[in-house]
mmCIF file of C-alpha atoms and ligand atoms in Angstrom:
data_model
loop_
_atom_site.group_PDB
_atom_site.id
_atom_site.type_symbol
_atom_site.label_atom_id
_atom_site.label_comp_id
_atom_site.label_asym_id
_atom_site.label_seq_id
_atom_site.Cartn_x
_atom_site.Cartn_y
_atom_site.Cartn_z
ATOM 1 C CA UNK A 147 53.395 -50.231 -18.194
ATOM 2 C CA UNK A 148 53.110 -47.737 -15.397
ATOM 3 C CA UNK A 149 50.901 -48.485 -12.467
ATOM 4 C CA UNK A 150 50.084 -46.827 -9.693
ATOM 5 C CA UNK A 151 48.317 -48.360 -6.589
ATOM 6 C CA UNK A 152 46.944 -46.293 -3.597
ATOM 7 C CA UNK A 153 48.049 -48.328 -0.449
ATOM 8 C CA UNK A 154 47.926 -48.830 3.326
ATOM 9 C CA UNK A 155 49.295 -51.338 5.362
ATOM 10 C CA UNK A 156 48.827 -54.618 5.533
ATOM 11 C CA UNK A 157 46.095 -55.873 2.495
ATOM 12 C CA UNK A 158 47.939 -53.094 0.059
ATOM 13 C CA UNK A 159 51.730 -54.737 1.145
ATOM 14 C CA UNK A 160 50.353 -57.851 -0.148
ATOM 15 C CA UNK A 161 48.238 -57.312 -2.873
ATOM 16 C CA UNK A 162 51.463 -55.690 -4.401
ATOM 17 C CA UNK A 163 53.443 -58.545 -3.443
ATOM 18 C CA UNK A 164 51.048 -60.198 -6.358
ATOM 19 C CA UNK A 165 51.257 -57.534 -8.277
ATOM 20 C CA UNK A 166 54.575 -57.386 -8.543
ATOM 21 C CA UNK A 167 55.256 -61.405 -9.453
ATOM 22 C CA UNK A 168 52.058 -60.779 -11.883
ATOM 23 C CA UNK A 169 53.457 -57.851 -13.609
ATOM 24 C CA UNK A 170 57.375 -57.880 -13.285
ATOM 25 C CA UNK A 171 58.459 -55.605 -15.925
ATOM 26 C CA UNK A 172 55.742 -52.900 -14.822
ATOM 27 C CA UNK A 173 56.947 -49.519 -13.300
ATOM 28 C CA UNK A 174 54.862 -49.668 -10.041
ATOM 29 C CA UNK A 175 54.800 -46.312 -7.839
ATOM 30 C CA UNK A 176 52.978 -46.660 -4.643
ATOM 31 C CA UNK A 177 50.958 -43.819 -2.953
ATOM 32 C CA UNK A 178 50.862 -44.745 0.739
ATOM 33 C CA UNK A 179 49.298 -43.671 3.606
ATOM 34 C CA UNK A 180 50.874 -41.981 6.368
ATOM 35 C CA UNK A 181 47.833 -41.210 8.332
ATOM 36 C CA UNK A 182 48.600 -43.812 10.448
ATOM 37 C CA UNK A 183 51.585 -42.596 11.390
ATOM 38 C CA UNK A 184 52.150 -41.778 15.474
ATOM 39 C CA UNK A 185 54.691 -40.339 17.040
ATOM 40 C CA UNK A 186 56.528 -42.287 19.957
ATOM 41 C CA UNK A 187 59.076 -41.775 21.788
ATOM 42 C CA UNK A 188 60.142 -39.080 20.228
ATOM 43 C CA UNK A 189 60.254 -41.032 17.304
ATOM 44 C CA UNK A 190 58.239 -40.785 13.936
ATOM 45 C CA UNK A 191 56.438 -44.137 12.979
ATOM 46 C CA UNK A 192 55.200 -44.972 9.841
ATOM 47 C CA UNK A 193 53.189 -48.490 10.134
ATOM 48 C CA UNK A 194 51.761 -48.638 6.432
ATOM 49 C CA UNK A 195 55.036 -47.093 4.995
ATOM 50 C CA UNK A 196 56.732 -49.670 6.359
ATOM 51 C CA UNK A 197 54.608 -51.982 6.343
ATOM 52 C CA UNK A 198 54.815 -52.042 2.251
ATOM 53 C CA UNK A 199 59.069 -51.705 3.001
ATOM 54 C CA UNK A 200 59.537 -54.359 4.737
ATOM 55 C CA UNK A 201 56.576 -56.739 2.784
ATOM 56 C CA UNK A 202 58.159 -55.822 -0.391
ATOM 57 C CA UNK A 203 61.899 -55.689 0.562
ATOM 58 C CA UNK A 204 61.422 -59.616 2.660
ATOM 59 C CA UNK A 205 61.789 -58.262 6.103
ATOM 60 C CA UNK A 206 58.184 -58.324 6.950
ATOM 61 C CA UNK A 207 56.717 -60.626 9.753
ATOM 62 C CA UNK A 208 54.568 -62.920 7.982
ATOM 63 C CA UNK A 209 52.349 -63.545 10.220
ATOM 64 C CA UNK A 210 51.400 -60.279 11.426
ATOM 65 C CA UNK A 211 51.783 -58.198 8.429
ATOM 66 C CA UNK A 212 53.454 -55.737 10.165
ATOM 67 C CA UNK A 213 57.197 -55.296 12.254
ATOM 68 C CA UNK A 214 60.153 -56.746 11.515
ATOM 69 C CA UNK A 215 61.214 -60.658 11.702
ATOM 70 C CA UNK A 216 63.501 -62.230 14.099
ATOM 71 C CA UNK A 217 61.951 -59.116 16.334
ATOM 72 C CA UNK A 218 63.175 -58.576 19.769
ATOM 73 C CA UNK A 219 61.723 -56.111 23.034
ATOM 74 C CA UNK A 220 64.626 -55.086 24.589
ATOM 75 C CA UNK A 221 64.079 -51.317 23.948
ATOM 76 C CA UNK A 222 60.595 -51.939 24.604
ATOM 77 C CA UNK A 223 60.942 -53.785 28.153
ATOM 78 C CA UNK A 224 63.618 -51.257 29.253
ATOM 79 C CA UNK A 225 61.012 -47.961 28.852
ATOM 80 C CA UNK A 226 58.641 -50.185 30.557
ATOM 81 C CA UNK A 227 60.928 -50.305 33.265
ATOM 82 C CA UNK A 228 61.039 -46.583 33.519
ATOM 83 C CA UNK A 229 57.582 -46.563 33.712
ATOM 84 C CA UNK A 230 57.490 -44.732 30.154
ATOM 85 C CA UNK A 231 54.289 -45.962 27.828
ATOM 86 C CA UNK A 232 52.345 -46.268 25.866
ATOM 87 C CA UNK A 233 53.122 -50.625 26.492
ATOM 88 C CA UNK A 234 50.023 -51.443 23.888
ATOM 89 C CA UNK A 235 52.230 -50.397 20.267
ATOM 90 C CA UNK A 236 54.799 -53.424 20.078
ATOM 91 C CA UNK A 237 58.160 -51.676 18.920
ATOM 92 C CA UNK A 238 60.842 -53.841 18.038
ATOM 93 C CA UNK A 239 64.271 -53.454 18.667
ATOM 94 C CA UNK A 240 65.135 -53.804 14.493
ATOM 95 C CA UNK A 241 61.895 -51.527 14.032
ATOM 96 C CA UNK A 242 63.117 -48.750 16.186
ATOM 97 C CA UNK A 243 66.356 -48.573 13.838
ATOM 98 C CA UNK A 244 63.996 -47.961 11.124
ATOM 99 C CA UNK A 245 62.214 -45.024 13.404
ATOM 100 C CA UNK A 246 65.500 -43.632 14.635
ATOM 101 C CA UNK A 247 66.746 -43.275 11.066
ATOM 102 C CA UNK A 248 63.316 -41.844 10.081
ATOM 103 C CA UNK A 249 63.325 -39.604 12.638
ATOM 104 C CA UNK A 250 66.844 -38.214 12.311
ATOM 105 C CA UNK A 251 66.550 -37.141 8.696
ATOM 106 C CA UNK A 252 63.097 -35.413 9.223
ATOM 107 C CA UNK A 253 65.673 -33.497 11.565
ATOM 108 C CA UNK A 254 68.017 -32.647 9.432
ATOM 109 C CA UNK A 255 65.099 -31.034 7.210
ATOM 110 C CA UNK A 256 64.684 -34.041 4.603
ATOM 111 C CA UNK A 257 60.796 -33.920 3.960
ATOM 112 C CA UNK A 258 59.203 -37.595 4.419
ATOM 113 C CA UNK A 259 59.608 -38.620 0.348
ATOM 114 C CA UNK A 260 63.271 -38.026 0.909
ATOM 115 C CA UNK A 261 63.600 -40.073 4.033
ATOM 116 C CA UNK A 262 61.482 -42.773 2.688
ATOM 117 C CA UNK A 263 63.395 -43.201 -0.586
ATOM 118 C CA UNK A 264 66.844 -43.257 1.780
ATOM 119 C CA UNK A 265 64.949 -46.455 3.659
ATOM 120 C CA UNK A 266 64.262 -47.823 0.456
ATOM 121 C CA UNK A 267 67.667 -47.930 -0.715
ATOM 122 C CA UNK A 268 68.311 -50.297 1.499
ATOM 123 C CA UNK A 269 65.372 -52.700 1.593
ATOM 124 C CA UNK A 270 64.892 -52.297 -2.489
ATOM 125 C CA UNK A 271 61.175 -52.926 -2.862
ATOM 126 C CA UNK A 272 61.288 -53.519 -6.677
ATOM 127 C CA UNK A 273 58.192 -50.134 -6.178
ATOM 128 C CA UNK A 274 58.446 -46.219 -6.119
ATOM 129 C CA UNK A 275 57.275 -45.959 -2.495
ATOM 130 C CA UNK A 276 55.643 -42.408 -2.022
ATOM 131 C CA UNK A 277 54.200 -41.130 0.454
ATOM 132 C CA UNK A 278 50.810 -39.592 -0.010
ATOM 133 C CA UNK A 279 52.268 -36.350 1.816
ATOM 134 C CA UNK A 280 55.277 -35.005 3.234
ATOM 135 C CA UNK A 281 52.810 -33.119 5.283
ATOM 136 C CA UNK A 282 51.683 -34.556 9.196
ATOM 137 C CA UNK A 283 48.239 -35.698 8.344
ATOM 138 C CA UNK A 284 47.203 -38.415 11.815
ATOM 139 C CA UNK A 285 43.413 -39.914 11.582
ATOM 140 C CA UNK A 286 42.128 -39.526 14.803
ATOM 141 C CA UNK A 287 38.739 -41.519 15.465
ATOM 142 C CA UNK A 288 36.014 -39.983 17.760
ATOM 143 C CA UNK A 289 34.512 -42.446 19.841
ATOM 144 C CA UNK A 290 32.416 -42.434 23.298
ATOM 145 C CA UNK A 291 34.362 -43.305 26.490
ATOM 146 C CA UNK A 292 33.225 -45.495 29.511
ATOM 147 C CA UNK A 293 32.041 -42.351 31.207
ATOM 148 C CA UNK A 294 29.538 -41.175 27.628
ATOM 149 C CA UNK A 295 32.376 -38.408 27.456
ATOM 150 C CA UNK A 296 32.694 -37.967 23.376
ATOM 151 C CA UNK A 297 36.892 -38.107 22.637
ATOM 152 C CA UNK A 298 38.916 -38.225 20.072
ATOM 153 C CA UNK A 299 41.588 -41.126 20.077
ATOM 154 C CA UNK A 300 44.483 -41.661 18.002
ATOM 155 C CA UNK A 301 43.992 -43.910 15.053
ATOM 156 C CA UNK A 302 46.417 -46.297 16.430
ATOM 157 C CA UNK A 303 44.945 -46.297 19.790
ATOM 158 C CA UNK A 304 41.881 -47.072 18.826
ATOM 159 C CA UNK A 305 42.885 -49.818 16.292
ATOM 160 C CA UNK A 306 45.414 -51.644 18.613
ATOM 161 C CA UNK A 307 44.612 -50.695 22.242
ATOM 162 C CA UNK A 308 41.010 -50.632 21.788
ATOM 163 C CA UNK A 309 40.903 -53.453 19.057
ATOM 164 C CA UNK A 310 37.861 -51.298 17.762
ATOM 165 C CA UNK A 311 36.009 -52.647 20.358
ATOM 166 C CA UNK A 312 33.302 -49.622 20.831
ATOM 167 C CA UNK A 313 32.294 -47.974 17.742
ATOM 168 C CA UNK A 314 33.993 -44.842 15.715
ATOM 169 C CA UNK A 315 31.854 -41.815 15.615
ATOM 170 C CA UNK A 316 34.013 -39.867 13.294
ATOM 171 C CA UNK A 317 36.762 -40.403 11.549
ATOM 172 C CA UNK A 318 39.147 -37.934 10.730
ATOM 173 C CA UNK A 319 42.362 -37.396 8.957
ATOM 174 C CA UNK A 320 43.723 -34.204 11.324
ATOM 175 C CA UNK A 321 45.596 -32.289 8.792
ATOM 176 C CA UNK A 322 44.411 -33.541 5.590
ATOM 177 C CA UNK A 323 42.952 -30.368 4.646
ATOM 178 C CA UNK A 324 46.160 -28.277 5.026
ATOM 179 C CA UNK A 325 48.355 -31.176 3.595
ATOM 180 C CA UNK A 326 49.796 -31.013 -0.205
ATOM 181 C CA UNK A 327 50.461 -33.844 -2.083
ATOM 182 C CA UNK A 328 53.990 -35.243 -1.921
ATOM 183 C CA UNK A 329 56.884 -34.967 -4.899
ATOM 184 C CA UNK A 330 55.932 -37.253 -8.023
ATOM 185 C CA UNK A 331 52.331 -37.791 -6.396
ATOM 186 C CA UNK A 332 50.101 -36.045 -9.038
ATOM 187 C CA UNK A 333 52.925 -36.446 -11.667
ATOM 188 C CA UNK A 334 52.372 -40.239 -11.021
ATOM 189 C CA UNK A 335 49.115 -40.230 -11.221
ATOM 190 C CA UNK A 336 49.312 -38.334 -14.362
ATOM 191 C CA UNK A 337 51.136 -40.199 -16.313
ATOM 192 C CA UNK A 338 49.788 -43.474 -14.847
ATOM 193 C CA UNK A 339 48.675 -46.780 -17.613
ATOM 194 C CA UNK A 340 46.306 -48.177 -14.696
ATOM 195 C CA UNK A 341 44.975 -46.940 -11.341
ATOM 196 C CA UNK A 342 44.719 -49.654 -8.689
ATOM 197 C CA UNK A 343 43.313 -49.200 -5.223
ATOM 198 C CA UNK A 344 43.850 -52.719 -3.292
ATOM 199 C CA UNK A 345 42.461 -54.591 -0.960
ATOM 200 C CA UNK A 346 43.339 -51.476 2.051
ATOM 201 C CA UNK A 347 40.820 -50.020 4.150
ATOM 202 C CA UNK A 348 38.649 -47.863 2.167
ATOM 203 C CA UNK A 349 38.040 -45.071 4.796
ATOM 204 C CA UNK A 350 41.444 -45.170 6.998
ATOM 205 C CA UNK A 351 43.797 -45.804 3.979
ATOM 206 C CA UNK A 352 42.681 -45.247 0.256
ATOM 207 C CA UNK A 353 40.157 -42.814 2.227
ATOM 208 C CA UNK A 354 42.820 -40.661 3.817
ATOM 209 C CA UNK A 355 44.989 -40.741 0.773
ATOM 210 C CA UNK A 356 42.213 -39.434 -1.007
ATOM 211 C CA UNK A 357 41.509 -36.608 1.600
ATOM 212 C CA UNK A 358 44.475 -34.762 0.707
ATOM 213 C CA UNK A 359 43.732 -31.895 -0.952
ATOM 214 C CA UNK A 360 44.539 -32.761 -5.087
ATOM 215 C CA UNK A 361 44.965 -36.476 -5.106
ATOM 216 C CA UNK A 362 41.003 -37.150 -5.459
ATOM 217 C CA UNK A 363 40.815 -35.209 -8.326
ATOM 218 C CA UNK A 364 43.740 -36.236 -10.111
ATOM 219 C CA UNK A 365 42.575 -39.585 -10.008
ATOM 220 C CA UNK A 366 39.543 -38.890 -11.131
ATOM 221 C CA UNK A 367 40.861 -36.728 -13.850
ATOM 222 C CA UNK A 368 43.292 -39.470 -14.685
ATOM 223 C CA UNK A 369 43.415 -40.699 -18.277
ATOM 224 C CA UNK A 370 44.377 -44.216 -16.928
ATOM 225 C CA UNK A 371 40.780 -47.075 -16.225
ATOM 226 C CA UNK A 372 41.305 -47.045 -12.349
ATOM 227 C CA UNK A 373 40.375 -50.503 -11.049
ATOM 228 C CA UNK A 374 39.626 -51.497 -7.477
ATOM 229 C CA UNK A 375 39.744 -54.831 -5.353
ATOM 230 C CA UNK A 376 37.155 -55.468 -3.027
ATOM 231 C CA UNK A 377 38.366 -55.413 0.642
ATOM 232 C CA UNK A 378 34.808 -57.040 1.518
ATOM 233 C CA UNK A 379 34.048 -60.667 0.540
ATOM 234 C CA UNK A 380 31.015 -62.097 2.270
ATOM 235 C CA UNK A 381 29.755 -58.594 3.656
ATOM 236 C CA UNK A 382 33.090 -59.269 6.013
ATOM 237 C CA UNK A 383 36.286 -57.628 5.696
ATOM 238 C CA UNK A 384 38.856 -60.352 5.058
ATOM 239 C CA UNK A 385 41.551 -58.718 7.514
ATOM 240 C CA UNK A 386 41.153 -56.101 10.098
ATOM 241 C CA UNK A 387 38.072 -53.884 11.014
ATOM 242 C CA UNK A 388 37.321 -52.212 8.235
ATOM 243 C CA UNK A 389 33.575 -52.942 8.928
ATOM 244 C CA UNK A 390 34.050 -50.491 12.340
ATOM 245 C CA UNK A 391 35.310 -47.411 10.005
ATOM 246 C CA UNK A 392 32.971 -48.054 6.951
ATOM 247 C CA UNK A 393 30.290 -47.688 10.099
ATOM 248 C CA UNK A 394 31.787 -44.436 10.801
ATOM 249 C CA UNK A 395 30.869 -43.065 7.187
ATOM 250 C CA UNK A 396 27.370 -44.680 6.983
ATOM 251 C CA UNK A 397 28.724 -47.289 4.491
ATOM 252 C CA UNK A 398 27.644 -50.550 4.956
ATOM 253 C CA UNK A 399 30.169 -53.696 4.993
ATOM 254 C CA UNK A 400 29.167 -54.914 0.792
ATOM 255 C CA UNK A 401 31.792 -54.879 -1.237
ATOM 256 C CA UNK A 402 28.772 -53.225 -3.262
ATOM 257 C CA UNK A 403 28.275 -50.582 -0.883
ATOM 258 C CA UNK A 404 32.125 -50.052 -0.947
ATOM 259 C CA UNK A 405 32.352 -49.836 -4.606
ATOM 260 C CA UNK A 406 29.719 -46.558 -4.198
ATOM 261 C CA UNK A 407 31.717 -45.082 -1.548
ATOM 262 C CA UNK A 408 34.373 -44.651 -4.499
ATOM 263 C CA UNK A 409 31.892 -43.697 -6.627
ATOM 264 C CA UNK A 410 31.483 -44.400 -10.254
ATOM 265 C CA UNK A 411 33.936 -42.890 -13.190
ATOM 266 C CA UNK A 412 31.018 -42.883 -15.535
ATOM 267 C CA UNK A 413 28.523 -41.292 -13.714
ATOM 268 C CA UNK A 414 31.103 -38.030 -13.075
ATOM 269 C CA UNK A 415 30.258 -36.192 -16.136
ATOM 270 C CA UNK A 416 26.907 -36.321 -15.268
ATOM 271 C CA UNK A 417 26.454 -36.163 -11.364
ATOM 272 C CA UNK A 418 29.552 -34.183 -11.643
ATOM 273 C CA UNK A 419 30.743 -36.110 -8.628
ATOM 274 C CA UNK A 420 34.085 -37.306 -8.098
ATOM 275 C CA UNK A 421 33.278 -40.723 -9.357
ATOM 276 C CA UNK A 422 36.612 -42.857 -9.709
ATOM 277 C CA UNK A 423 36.076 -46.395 -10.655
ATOM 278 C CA UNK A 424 35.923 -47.747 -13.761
ATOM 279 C CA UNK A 425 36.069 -51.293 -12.871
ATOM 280 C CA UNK A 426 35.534 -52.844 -9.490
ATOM 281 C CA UNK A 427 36.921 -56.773 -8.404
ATOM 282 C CA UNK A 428 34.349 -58.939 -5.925
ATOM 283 C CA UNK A 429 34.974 -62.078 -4.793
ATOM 284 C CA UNK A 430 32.730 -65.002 -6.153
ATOM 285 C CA UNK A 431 30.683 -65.439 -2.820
ATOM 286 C CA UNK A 432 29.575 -62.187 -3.890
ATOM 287 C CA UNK A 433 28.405 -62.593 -7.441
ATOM 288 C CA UNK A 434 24.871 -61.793 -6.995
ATOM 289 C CA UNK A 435 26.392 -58.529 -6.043
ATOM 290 C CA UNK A 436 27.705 -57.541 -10.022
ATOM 291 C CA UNK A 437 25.002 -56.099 -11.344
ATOM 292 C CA UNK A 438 24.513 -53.658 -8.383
ATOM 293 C CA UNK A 439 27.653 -52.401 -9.108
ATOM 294 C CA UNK A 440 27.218 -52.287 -13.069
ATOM 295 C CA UNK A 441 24.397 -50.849 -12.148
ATOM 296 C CA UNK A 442 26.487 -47.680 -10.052
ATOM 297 C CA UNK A 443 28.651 -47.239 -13.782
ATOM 298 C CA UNK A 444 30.884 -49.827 -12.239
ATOM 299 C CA UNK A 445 32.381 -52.523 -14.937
ATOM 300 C CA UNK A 446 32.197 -55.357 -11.986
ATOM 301 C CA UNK A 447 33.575 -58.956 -12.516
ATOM 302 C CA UNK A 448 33.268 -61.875 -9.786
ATOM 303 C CA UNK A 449 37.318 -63.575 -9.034
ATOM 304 C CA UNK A 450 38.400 -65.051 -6.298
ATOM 305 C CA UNK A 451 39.929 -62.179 -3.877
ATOM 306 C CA UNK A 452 41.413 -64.513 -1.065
ATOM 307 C CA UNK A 453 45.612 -63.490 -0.739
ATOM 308 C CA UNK A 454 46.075 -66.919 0.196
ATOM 309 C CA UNK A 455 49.678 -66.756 -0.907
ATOM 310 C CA UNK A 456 51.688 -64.844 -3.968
ATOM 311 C CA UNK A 457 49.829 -66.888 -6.926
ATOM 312 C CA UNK A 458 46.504 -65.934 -5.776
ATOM 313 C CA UNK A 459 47.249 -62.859 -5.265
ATOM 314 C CA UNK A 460 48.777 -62.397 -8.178
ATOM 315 C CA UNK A 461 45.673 -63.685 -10.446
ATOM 316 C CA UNK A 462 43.918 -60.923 -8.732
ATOM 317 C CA UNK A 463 46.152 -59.005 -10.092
ATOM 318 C CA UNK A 464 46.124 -60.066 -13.581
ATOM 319 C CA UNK A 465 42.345 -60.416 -13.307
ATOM 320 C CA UNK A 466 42.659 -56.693 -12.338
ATOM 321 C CA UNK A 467 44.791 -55.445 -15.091
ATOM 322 C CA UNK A 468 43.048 -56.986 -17.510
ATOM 323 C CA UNK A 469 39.424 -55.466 -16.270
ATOM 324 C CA UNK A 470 41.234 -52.475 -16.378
ATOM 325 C CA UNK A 471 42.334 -53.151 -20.239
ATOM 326 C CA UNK A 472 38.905 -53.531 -20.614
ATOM 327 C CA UNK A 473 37.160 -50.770 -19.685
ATOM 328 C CA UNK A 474 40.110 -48.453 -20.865
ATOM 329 C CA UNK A 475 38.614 -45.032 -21.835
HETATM 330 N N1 FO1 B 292 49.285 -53.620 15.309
HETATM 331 C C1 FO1 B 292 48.817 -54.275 16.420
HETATM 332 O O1 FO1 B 292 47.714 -54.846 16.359
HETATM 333 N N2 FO1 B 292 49.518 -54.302 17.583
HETATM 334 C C2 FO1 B 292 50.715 -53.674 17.714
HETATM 335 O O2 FO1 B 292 51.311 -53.704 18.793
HETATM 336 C C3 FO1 B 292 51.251 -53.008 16.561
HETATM 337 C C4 FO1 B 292 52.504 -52.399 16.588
HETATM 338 C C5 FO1 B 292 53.017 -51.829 15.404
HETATM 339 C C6 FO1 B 292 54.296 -51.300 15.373
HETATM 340 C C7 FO1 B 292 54.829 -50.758 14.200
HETATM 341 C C8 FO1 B 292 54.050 -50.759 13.038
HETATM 342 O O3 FO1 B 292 54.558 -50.258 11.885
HETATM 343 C C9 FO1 B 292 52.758 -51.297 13.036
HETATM 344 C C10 FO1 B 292 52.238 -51.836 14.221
HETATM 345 N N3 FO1 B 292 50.961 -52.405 14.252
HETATM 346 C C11 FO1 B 292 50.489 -53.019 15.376
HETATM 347 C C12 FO1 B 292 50.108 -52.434 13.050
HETATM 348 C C13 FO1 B 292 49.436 -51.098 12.786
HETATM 349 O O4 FO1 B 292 48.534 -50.735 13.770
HETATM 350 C C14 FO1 B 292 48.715 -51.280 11.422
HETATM 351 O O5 FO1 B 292 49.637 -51.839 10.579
HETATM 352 C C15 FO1 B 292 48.320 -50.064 10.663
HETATM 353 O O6 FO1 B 292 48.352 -48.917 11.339
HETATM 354 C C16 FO1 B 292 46.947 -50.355 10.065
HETATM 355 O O7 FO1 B 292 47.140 -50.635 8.733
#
């Protein structure tokens, strides 16, 4: 079976985790996000790419779902020490080897797919990890500063210096519009048994993915059921902020509300939008919430959606796969 999940960072890495142990003899090809990238040092950094490498290939840490393990700051104290910032990203020592390498072959004229295949070799993620361009696209988030001045901050800034702490006005993948959709991308989706989008953040990752020019439509025009996992459970996201971004796009924090914001399959043909789920996943605490979705076009079913650890997360996933066997067109 061939199955291809639209990812970002941290939920995506392990919701395919699950996926993986749920479906092991499944060709998996993962469209990530690189709209979180930023560019350091003179280095090129990739958080979600990576983020799925290392979750995938066992050199994640655990417990922050993002970096390396066994990390050390050498590098890091050392620019500090020259006064050189920005001191709110934590780079790793074994994380800057992974940048470095990046950043060398984009050098030498490899486009990102190439470069992200040659880090795969090594870490073997049992997935085709693709990125959703080999184009720059960086979300940049517009938000007031202390002085009412509107500005646009870096994605990154304003997730990990700022914690999200004042609220995004705009959200915006710089870029997107120009960018083309990497090698294999379309051709994935294509030829694709099942559509999954995970549990990633519906505006900053499955969002951006789907803001490059191409990749909306061919899911939507996709003869595989494309099934989704709500990120929302209890009208809170389970990880992250993704309540602070959904703000950003007038979408409120329901995993019904969410389900809309993708739009229905059914309803394309005759609202002509770009509808593109067939099936949608909420957690139990959010039951009462099924028929709402039905209700959008939605087939919705009511599983438990907590990642506690891989066997959970890999009922989702069979929950998932077999919605989308369901509803298959
Ligand atoms: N997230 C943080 O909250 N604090 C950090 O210092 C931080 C550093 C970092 C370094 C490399 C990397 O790949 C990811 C990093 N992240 C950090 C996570 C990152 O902001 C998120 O993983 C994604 O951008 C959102 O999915």
């Amino acid at each position: 079976m061939r199955i291809v999940v639209l990812a970002g960072g941290i939920g995506g890495a392990r919701f395919l985790r699950g996926l993986k142990a749920a479906a092991p003899d499944a060709d998996i090809t993962v469209i990530g996000n690189t709209g979180d990238d930023i560019h350091l040092f003179g280095l090129k950094v990739c958080p979600d790419l990576d983020t799925v490498m290392y979750t995938l290939g066992g050199g994640i840490n655990e417990d922050q779902g993002w970096g390396r393990t066994g990390e050390t700051f050498r590098v890091k104290e050392e620019l500090a020490a020259y006064g050189v910032g920005p001191e709110w990203f934590g780079l790793g020592d074994r994380d800057f080897a992974t940048h470095i390498v990046r950043t060398q072959m984009l050098g030498a004229g490899y486009p990102l797919s190439a470069v992200t295949e040659a880090l795969c070799d090594r870490w073997q993620p049992g997935v085709r990890l693709l990125p959703m361009s080999d184009d720059r696209v960086e979300t940049h988030v517009a938000i007031e500063d202390e002085t009412g001045e509107r500005k646009a901050v870096h994605f990154q800034e304003y997730w990990v210096r700022l914690r999200a702490s004042v609220p995004a006005l705009a959200v915006v993948p710089v870029g997107a519009e120009q960018a083309k959709p990497a090698p294999g991308v379309l051709e994935a989706l294509a030829a694709a048994d099942v559509i999954l989008f995970p549990p990633s953040n519906p505006v900053v990752s499955i969002g951006t993915i789907l803001a490059v020019p191409g990749i909306r439509e061919a899911v939507a025009e996709a003869a595989a059921p494309v099934v989704g996992l709500s990120p929302i459970v209890g009208n809170a996201p389970v990880r992250g902020m993704a309540d602070k971004v959904l703000e950003a796009v007038g979408v409120e924090s329901t995993a019904a509300a969410v389900a809309k914001y993708y739009g229905g399959a059914e309803r394309r043909p005759v609202e002509g939008g770009a509808g593109l789920l067939d099936g949608w996943l909420v957690d139990e605490v959010d039951a009462d919430t099924v028929a709402d979705v039905e209700a959008a076009g939605i087939r919705c079913r009511a599983v438990p959606l907590m990642m506690t650890d891989v066997d959970a997360t890999a009922a989702m996933a069979r929950t998932a796969l077999a919605l989308a066997a369901e509803v298959r067109k």
